[in-house]
Short mmCIF file of C-alpha atoms in Angstrom, two decimals:
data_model
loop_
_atom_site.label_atom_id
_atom_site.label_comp_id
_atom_site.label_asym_id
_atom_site.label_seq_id
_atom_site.Cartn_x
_atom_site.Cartn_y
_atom_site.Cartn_z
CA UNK A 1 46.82 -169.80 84.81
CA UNK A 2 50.55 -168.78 84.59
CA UNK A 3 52.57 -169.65 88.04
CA UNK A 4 53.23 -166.28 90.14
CA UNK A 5 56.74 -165.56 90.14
CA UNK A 6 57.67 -163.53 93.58
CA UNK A 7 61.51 -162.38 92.11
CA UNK A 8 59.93 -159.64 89.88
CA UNK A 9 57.59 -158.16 92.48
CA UNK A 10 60.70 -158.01 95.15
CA UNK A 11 63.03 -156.34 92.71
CA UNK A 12 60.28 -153.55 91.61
CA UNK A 13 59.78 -152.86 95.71
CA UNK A 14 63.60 -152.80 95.91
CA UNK A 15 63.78 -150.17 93.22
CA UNK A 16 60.89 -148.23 94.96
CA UNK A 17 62.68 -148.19 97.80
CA UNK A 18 65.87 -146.99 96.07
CA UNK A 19 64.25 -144.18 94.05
CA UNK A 20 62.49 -142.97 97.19
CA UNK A 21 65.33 -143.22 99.31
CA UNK A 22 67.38 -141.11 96.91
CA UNK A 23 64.72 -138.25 95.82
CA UNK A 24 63.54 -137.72 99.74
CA UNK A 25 67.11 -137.84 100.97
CA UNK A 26 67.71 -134.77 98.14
CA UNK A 27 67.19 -131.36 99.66
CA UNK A 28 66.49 -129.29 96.79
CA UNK A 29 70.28 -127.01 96.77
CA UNK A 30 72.57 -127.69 93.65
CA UNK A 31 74.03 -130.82 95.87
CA UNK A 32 73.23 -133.18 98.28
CA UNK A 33 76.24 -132.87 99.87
CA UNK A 34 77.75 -130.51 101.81
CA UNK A 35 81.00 -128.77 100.94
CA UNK A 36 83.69 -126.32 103.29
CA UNK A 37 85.97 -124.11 101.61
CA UNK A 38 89.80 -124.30 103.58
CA UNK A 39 92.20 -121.73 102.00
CA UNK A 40 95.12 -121.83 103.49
CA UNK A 41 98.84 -119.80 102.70
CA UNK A 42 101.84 -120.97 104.66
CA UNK A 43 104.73 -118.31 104.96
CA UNK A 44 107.44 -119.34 107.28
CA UNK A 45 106.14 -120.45 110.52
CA UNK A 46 102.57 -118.90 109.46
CA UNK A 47 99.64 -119.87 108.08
CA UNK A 48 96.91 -117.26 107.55
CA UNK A 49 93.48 -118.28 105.10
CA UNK A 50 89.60 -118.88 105.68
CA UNK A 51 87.32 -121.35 106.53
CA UNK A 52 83.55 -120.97 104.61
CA UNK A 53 80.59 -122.76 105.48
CA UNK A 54 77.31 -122.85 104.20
CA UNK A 55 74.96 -120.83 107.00
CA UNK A 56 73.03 -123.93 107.07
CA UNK A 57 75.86 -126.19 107.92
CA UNK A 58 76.63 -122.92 110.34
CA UNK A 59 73.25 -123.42 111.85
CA UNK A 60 73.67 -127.58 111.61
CA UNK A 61 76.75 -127.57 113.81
CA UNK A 62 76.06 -124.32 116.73
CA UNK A 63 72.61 -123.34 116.38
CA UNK A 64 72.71 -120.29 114.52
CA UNK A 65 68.71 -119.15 114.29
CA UNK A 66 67.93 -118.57 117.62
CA UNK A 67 64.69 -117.82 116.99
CA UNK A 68 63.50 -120.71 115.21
CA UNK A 69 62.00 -118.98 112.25
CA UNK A 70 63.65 -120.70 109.74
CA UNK A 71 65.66 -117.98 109.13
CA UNK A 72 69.37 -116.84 109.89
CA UNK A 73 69.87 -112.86 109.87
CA UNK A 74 72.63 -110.99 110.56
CA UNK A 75 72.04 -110.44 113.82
CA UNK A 76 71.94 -113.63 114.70
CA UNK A 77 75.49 -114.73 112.90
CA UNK A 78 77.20 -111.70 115.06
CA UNK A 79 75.33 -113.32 118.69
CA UNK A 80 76.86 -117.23 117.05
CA UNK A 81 79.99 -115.69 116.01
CA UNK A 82 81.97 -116.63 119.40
CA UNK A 83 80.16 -120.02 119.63
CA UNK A 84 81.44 -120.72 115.75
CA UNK A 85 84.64 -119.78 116.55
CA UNK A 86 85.06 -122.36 119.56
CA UNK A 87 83.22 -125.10 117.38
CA UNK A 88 85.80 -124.94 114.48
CA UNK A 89 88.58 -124.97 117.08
CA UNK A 90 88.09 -127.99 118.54
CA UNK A 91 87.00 -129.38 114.89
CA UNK A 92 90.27 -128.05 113.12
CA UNK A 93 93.83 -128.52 114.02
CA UNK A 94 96.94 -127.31 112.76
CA UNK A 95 100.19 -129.07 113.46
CA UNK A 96 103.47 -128.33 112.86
CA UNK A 97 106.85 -129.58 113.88
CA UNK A 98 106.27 -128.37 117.53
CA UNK A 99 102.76 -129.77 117.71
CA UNK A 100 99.35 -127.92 117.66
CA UNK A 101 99.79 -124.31 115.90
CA UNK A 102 97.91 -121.42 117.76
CA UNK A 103 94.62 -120.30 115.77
CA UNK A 104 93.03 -116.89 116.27
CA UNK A 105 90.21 -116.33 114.36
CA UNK A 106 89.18 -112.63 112.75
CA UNK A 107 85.60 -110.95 112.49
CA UNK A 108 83.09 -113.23 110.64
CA UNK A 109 81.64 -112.36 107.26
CA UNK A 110 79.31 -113.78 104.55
CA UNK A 111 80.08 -114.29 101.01
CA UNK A 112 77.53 -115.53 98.32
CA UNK A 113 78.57 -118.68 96.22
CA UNK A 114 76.13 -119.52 93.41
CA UNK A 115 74.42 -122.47 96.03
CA UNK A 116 73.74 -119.99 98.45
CA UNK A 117 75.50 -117.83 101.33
CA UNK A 118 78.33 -119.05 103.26
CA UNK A 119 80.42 -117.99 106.59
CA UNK A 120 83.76 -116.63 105.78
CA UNK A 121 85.73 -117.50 108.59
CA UNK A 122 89.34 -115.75 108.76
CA UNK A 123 92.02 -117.27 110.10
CA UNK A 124 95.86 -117.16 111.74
CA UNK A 125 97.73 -119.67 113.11
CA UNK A 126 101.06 -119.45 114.44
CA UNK A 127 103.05 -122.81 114.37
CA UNK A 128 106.38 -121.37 115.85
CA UNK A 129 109.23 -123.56 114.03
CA UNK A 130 109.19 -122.75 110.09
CA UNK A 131 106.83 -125.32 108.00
CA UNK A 132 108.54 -128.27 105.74
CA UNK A 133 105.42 -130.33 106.36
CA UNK A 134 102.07 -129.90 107.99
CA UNK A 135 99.26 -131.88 109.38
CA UNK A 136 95.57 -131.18 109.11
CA UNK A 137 92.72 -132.59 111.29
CA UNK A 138 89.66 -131.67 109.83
CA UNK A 139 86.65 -133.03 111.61
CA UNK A 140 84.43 -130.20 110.93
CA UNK A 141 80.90 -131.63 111.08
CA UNK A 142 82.25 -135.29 111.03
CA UNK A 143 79.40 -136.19 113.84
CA UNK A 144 76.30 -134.09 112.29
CA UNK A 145 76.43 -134.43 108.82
CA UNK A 146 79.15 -137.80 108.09
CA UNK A 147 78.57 -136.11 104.26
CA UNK A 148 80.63 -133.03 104.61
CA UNK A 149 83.74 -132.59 103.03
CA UNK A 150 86.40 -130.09 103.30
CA UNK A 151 87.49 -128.84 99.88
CA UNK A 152 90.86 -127.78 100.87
CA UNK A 153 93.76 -125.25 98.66
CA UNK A 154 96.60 -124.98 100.38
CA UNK A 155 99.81 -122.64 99.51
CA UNK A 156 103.05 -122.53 100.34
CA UNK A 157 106.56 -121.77 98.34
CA UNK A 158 104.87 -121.06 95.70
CA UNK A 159 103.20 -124.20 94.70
CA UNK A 160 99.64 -125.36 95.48
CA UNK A 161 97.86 -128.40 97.01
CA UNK A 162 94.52 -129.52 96.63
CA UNK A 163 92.83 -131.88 98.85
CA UNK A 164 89.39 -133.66 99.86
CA UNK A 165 89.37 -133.68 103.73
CA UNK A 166 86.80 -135.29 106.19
CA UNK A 167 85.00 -138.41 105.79
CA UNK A 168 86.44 -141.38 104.33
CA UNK A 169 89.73 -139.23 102.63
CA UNK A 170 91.11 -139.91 105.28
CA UNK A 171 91.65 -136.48 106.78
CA UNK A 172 89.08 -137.29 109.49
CA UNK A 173 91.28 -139.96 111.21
CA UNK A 174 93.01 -139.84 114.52
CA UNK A 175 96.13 -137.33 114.05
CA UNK A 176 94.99 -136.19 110.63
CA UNK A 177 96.35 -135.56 107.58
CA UNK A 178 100.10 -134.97 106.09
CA UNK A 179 101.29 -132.56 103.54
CA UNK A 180 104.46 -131.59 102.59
CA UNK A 181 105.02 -128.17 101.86
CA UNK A 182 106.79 -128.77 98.64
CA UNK A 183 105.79 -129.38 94.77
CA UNK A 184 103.83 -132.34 94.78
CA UNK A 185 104.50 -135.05 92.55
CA UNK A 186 102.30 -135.75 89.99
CA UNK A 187 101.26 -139.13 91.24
CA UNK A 188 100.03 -137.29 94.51
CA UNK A 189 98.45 -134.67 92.46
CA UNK A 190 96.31 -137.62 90.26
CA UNK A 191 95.64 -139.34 93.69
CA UNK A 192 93.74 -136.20 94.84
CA UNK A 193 91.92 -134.99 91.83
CA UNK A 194 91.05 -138.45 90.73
CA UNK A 195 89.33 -138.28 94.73
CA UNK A 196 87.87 -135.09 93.88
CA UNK A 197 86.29 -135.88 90.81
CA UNK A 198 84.80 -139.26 92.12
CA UNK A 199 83.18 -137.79 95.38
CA UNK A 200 82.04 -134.82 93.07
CA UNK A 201 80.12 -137.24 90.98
CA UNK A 202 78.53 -139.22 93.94
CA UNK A 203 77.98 -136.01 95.74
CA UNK A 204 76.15 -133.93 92.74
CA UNK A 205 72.92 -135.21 92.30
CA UNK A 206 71.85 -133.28 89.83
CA UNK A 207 74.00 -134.64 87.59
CA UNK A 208 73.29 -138.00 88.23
CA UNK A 209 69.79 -137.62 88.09
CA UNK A 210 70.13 -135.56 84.43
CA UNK A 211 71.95 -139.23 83.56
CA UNK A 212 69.52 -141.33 84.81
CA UNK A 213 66.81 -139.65 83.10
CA UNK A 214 68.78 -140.52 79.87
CA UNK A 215 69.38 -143.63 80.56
CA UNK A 216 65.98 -144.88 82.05
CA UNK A 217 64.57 -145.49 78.88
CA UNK A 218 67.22 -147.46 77.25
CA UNK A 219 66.19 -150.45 78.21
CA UNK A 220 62.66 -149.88 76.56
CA UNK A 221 62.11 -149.04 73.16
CA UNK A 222 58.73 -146.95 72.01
CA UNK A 223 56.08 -148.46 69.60
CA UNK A 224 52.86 -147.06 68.66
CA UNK A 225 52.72 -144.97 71.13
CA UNK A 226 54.21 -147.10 74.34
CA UNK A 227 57.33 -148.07 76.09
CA UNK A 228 58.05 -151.73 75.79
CA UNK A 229 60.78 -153.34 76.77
CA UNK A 230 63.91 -154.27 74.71
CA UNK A 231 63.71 -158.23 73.47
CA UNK A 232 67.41 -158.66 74.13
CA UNK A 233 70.20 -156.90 75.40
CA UNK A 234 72.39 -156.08 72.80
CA UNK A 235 69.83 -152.81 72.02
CA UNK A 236 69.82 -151.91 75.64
CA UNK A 237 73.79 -152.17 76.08
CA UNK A 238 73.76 -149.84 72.56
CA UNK A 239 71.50 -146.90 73.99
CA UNK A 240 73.60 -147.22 77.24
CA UNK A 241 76.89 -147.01 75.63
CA UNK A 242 75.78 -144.34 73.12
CA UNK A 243 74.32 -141.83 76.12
CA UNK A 244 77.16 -141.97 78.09
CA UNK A 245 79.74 -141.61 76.20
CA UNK A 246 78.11 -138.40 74.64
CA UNK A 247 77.54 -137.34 78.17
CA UNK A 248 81.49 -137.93 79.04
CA UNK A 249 82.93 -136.74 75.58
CA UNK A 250 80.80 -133.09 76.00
CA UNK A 251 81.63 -132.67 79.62
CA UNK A 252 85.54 -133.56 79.48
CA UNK A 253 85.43 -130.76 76.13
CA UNK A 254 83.88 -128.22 78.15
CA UNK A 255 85.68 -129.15 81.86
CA UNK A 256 89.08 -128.69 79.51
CA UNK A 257 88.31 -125.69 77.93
CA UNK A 258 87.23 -123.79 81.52
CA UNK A 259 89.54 -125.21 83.81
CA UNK A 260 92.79 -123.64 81.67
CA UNK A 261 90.24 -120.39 81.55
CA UNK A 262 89.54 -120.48 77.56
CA UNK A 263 86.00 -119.99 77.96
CA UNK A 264 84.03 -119.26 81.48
CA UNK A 265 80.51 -118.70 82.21
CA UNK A 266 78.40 -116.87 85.12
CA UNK A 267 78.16 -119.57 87.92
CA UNK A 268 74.03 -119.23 88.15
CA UNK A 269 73.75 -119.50 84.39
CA UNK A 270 75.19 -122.96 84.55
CA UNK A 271 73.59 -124.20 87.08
CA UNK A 272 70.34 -122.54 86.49
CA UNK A 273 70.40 -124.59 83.03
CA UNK A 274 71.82 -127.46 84.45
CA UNK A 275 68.78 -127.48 86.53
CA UNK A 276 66.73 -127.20 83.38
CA UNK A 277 68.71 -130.08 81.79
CA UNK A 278 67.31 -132.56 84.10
CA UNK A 279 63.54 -131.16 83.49
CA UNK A 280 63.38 -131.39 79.75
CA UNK A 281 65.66 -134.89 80.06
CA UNK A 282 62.61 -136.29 82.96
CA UNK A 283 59.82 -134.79 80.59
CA UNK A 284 60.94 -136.27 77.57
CA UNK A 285 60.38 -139.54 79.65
CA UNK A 286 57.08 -138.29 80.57
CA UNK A 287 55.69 -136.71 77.28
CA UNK A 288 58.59 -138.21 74.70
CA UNK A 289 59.68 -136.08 71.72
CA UNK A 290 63.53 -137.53 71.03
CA UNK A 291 63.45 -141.16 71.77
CA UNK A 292 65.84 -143.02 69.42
CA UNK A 293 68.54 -139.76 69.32
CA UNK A 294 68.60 -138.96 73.39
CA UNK A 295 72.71 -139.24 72.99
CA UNK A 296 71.94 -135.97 71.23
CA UNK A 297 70.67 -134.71 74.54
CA UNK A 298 73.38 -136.19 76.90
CA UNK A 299 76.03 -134.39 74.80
CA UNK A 300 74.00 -131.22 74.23
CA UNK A 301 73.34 -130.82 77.90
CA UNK A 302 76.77 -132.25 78.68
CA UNK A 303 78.70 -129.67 77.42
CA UNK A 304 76.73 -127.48 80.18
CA UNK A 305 77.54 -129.98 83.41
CA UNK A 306 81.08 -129.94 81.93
CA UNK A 307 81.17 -125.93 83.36
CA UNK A 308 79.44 -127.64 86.61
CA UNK A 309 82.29 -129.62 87.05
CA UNK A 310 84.81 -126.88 86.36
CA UNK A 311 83.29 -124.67 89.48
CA UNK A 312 85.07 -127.29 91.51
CA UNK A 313 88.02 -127.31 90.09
CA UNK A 314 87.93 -123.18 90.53
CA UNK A 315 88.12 -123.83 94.35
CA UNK A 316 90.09 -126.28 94.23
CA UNK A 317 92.91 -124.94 91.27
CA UNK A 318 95.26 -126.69 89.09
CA UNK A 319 98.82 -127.59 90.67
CA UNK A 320 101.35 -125.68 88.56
CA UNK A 321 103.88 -128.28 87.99
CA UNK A 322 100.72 -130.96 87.66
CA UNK A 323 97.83 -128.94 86.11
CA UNK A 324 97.54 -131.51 82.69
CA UNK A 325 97.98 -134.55 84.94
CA UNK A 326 95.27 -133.04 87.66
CA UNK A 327 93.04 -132.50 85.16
CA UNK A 328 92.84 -135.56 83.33
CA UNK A 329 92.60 -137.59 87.04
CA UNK A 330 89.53 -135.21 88.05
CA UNK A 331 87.93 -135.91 84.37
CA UNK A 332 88.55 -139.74 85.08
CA UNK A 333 87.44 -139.38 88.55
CA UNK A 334 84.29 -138.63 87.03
CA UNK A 335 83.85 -141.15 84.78
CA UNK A 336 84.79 -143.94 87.18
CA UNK A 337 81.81 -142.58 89.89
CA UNK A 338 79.66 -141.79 86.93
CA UNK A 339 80.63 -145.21 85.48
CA UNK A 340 79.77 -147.16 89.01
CA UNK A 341 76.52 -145.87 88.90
CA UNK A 342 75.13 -146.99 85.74
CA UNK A 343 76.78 -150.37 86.59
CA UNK A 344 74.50 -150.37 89.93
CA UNK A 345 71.36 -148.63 88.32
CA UNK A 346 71.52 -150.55 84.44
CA UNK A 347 71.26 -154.47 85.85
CA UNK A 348 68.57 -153.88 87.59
CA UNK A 349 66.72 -151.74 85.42
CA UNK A 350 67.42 -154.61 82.47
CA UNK A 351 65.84 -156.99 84.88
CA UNK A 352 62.57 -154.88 85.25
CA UNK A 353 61.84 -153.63 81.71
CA UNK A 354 59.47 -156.03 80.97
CA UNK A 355 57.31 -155.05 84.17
CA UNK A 356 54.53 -152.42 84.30
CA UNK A 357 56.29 -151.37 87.26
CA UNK A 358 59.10 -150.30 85.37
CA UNK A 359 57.15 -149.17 82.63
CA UNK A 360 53.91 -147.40 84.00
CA UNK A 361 55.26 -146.34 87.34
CA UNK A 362 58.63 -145.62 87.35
CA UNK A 363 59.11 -144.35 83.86
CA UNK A 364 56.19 -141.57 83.68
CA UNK A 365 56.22 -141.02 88.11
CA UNK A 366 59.70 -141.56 88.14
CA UNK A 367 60.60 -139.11 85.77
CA UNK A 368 58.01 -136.80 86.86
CA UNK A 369 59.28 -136.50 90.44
CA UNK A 370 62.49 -135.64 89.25
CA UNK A 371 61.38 -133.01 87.06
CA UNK A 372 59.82 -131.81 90.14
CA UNK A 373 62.38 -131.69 92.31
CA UNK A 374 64.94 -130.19 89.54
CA UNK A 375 62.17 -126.94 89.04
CA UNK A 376 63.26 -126.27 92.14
CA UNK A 377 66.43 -126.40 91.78
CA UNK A 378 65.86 -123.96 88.82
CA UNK A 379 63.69 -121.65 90.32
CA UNK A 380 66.23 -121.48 92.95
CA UNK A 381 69.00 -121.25 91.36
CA UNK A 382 68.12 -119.02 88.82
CA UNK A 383 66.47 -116.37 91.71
CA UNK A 384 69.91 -116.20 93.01
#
């Protein structure tokens, strides 16, 4: 009788835990996270712009659907409007030279973004001395969802800054956040984007979980008609390797070729196939049909995500004196959170192949669940 060995069984109920913890903590929008829109235009001692929030981040901070059926009309939006307005006022500061600028805020609207409806929130602040520099304190949502993020574009002489606020940018702390109201220098421009591209990364889920579907099975190698696992790691390392940089090489070609507007495509087209991406990538898992050529997928598929990650850089825009040097930082932003995850995820997936854990419950169940929860995000997605 072979002695029991405990380490195997430990790891296999730490990856349960992992892959439960991340496909229950997954509502099923295009991303996890949640995402404000700040446009803002300085013009002498003025700044004028808009806020947007999604109506469920709307309904997460004041308590939108007063009725409790699940559902926010119009209606209800004009009744919140007032209690909005006081909500992003003491969650949103301007400050100028002579300390807090004067907000007003203008009638609230709804515009439609490809993950769903959001508040447009108009706003005017006077600051009273012309702006050189000017400080934001974004703490919009900072206590009921520590996820948000403020994608902030922000305009003045002519140039424009980009910026992740909230969290741990380090917009949310006590007196918030600096900018100087002239052409940025390139090294603050790659600071920023290469911020940008890393949270968008941690923050899109669906393009992680198209990657891990890819790379779940390249520690395992299929023989007559059954996943077993890889005798050594050099073939492992290979597949790895092989699937990501297809993945990275399709979506930098196709992030390149949107974000200086040479080719664009509808917003719910993109995401609507993204979605099915990460289906036929999980299935393949499931029922497999490619299993030595699934680089051919990543980079197939890639080219797709690479339009994904261009919608951010949309809201965000390219710095005129900076736009190559933003760009490239965003791309390698991606590739560094992209890159930390498959050097959490691979080690430990190495370390199970040889389990039927690994191979008879996470592979097909594993796979199947995120199928699941990326039909969804298709159906969804592609009903607009």
């Amino acid at each position: 009788m072979s002695a029991h060995k405990p380490w195997p069984t430990m790891l296999s109920v730490m990856a349960v835990m992992a892959v439960m913890a991340l496909l229950a903590g997954a509502p099923a929008e295009a991303h996890i996270a949640s995402n404000g829109f700040l446009s803002l235009q300085v013009t002498g001692s003025h700044v004028s712009g808009a806020l947007e929030l999604a109506i469920r981040d709307g309904e997460l901070a004041v308590g939108l659907d007063r009725d409790r059926d699940g559902k926010v009309n119009w209606g209800e939006l004009r009744a919140g409007q007032s209690s909005l307005q006081s909500y992003v006022s003491g969650h949103l500061a301007l400050i100028g030279v002579d300390g807090v600028c004067k907000v007003s805020f203008g009638p609230l609207q709804v515009n439609e973004r490809v993950d769903g409806n959001y508040l447009w929130l108009p706003l005017n602040a006077d600051c009273g001395t012309a702006l050189e520099r000017l400080t934001i304190d974004y703490r919009v949502l900072q206590d009921e969802d520590p996820s948000h993020r403020g994608l902030l574009t922000l305009s003045a002489h002519g140039e424009v800054q980009s910026a992740v606020l909230g969290g741990g940018s380090g917009a949310g702390a006590a007196g918030g956040r600096l900018f100087e109201l002239v052409q940025p220098s390139p090294w603050s421009a790659f600071i920023e984007y290469l911020r940008a591209g890393i949270w968008h990364i941690w923050s899109g889920i669906d393009h992680l979980l198209f990657l891990l579907s890819l790379l779940l099975p390249a520690v395992l190698v299929r023989r007559q008609g059954r996943w077993e696992a890889v005798p050594m790691a050099a073939p492992a390392f290979a597949n790895i390797v092989k699937v990501v940089t297809a993945f990275t090489l399709a979506h930098s070609i196709t992030l390149s070729l949107a974000a200086f507007d040479l080719v664009r495509l509808p917003g719910r087209l993109t995401e609507s196939v993204i979605a099915a991406s990460i289906i036929i990538a999980a299935l393949n898992n499931v029922f497999p049909r490619v299993t030595e050529g699934r680089w051919r997928i990543a980079f197939a598929f890639g080219l797709l995500h690479g339009f994904g990650f261009a919608s951010v850089l949309a809201e965000m825009g390219l710095p005129k004196g900076a736009r190559l040097v933003s760009l490239i930082a965003f791309n390698l932003g991606v590739e560094a959170g992209q890159l930390a995850v498959v050097l959490a995820v691979m080690p430990l997936a190495y370390l199970l192949r040889s389990t039927a854990f690994y191979r008879r419950a996470l592979m097909p169940w594993g796979s199947s669940a995120i199928a699941a929860l990326a039909l969804i995000w298709f159906v969804q997605r592609a009903s607009g």
